[in-house]
């Protein structure tokens, strides 16, 4: 998964304004207590970050985007 695909999915799930806030501010236990932006900056694989988002927000992420 490319970063552009990742952020397209994130915007689809959370909306354009809230997606950037989720990426910058929400600490996910699945990412070792990091934010999405921090995990990306640390070089974490994008598909693993998306999996963490899907796990953390299971009720929000539609099955077609998993």
mmCIF file of N, CA and C in Angstrom, residues 24-59:
data_model
loop_
_atom_site.group_PDB
_atom_site.id
_atom_site.type_symbol
_atom_site.label_atom_id
_atom_site.label_comp_id
_atom_site.label_asym_id
_atom_site.label_seq_id
_atom_site.Cartn_x
_atom_site.Cartn_y
_atom_site.Cartn_z
ATOM 1 N N UNK A 24 -2.353 12.870 13.289
ATOM 2 C CA UNK A 24 -1.395 13.646 14.079
ATOM 3 C C UNK A 24 -1.554 13.470 15.581
ATOM 4 N N UNK A 25 -2.775 13.236 16.043
ATOM 5 C CA UNK A 25 -3.056 13.326 17.477
ATOM 6 C C UNK A 25 -3.425 12.025 18.178
ATOM 7 N N UNK A 26 -3.987 11.065 17.456
ATOM 8 C CA UNK A 26 -4.490 9.851 18.096
ATOM 9 C C UNK A 26 -3.364 8.836 18.298
ATOM 10 N N UNK A 27 -3.089 8.512 19.542
ATOM 11 C CA UNK A 27 -2.079 7.501 19.869
ATOM 12 C C UNK A 27 -2.741 6.130 19.806
ATOM 13 N N UNK A 28 -2.142 5.234 19.043
ATOM 14 C CA UNK A 28 -2.699 3.887 18.879
ATOM 15 C C UNK A 28 -1.820 2.865 19.597
ATOM 16 N N UNK A 29 -2.414 2.089 20.506
ATOM 17 C CA UNK A 29 -1.633 1.051 21.193
ATOM 18 C C UNK A 29 -1.008 0.057 20.206
ATOM 19 N N UNK A 30 -1.720 -0.213 19.105
ATOM 20 C CA UNK A 30 -1.233 -1.164 18.102
ATOM 21 C C UNK A 30 0.042 -0.668 17.418
ATOM 22 N N UNK A 31 0.321 0.628 17.550
ATOM 23 C CA UNK A 31 1.540 1.192 16.964
ATOM 24 C C UNK A 31 2.597 1.473 18.035
ATOM 25 N N UNK A 32 2.477 0.776 19.139
ATOM 26 C CA UNK A 32 3.445 0.953 20.210
ATOM 27 C C UNK A 32 3.319 2.295 20.904
ATOM 28 N N UNK A 33 2.096 2.805 20.963
ATOM 29 C CA UNK A 33 1.867 4.078 21.632
ATOM 30 C C UNK A 33 2.270 5.282 20.798
ATOM 31 N N UNK A 34 2.360 5.101 19.491
ATOM 32 C CA UNK A 34 2.704 6.207 18.595
ATOM 33 C C UNK A 34 1.467 6.663 17.834
ATOM 34 N N UNK A 35 1.565 7.853 17.274
ATOM 35 C CA UNK A 35 0.538 8.316 16.354
ATOM 36 C C UNK A 35 0.835 7.750 14.969
ATOM 37 N N UNK A 36 -0.117 7.882 14.077
ATOM 38 C CA UNK A 36 0.092 7.460 12.687
ATOM 39 C C UNK A 36 1.266 8.226 12.092
ATOM 40 N N UNK A 37 1.261 9.547 12.276
ATOM 41 C CA UNK A 37 2.353 10.360 11.732
ATOM 42 C C UNK A 37 3.707 9.941 12.288
ATOM 43 N N UNK A 38 3.772 9.643 13.569
ATOM 44 C CA UNK A 38 5.033 9.202 14.179
ATOM 45 C C UNK A 38 5.479 7.859 13.616
ATOM 46 N N UNK A 39 4.538 6.939 13.470
ATOM 47 C CA UNK A 39 4.872 5.623 12.921
ATOM 48 C C UNK A 39 5.389 5.749 11.490
ATOM 49 N N UNK A 40 4.758 6.609 10.700
ATOM 50 C CA UNK A 40 5.234 6.838 9.336
ATOM 51 C C UNK A 40 6.634 7.447 9.348
ATOM 52 N N UNK A 41 6.852 8.422 10.206
ATOM 53 C CA UNK A 41 8.162 9.071 10.307
ATOM 54 C C UNK A 41 9.245 8.090 10.748
ATOM 55 N N UNK A 42 8.852 7.101 11.555
ATOM 56 C CA UNK A 42 9.795 6.079 12.021
ATOM 57 C C UNK A 42 10.062 5.003 10.975
ATOM 58 N N UNK A 43 9.358 5.075 9.836
ATOM 59 C CA UNK A 43 9.585 4.112 8.764
ATOM 60 C C UNK A 43 8.751 2.847 8.852
ATOM 61 N N UNK A 44 7.742 2.843 9.702
ATOM 62 C CA UNK A 44 6.856 1.672 9.804
ATOM 63 C C UNK A 44 6.180 1.438 8.452
ATOM 64 N N UNK A 45 5.988 0.200 8.107
ATOM 65 C CA UNK A 45 5.347 -0.133 6.837
ATOM 66 C C UNK A 45 3.900 0.353 6.840
ATOM 67 N N UNK A 46 3.508 0.972 5.738
ATOM 68 C CA UNK A 46 2.195 1.615 5.640
ATOM 69 C C UNK A 46 1.071 0.599 5.826
ATOM 70 N N UNK A 47 1.207 -0.586 5.256
ATOM 71 C CA UNK A 47 0.118 -1.560 5.396
ATOM 72 C C UNK A 47 -0.053 -2.005 6.855
ATOM 73 N N UNK A 48 1.032 -2.009 7.628
ATOM 74 C CA UNK A 48 0.918 -2.361 9.046
ATOM 75 C C UNK A 48 0.221 -1.248 9.829
ATOM 76 N N UNK A 49 0.475 -0.025 9.447
ATOM 77 C CA UNK A 49 -0.213 1.103 10.082
ATOM 78 C C UNK A 49 -1.696 1.055 9.751
ATOM 79 N N UNK A 50 -2.020 0.749 8.488
ATOM 80 C CA UNK A 50 -3.436 0.654 8.116
ATOM 81 C C UNK A 50 -4.115 -0.465 8.907
ATOM 82 N N UNK A 51 -3.440 -1.569 9.087
ATOM 83 C CA UNK A 51 -3.995 -2.669 9.869
ATOM 84 C C UNK A 51 -4.275 -2.223 11.302
ATOM 85 N N UNK A 52 -3.380 -1.429 11.862
ATOM 86 C CA UNK A 52 -3.574 -0.899 13.214
ATOM 87 C C UNK A 52 -4.793 0.022 13.268
ATOM 88 N N UNK A 53 -4.960 0.847 12.236
ATOM 89 C CA UNK A 53 -6.140 1.718 12.163
ATOM 90 C C UNK A 53 -7.407 0.868 12.095
ATOM 91 N N UNK A 54 -7.394 -0.147 11.271
ATOM 92 C CA UNK A 54 -8.564 -1.034 11.142
ATOM 93 C C UNK A 54 -8.891 -1.718 12.459
ATOM 94 N N UNK A 55 -7.891 -2.149 13.187
ATOM 95 C CA UNK A 55 -8.110 -2.800 14.479
ATOM 96 C C UNK A 55 -8.648 -1.814 15.512
ATOM 97 N N UNK A 56 -8.046 -0.644 15.559
ATOM 98 C CA UNK A 56 -8.431 0.349 16.572
ATOM 99 C C UNK A 56 -9.816 0.933 16.306
ATOM 100 N N UNK A 57 -10.137 1.126 15.058
ATOM 101 C CA UNK A 57 -11.414 1.728 14.671
ATOM 102 C C UNK A 57 -12.280 0.720 13.913
ATOM 103 N N UNK A 58 -12.360 -0.476 14.426
ATOM 104 C CA UNK A 58 -13.062 -1.562 13.735
ATOM 105 C C UNK A 58 -14.495 -1.203 13.367
ATOM 106 N N UNK A 59 -15.159 -0.441 14.239
ATOM 107 C CA UNK A 59 -16.554 -0.093 13.975
ATOM 108 C C UNK A 59 -16.700 0.986 12.888
#
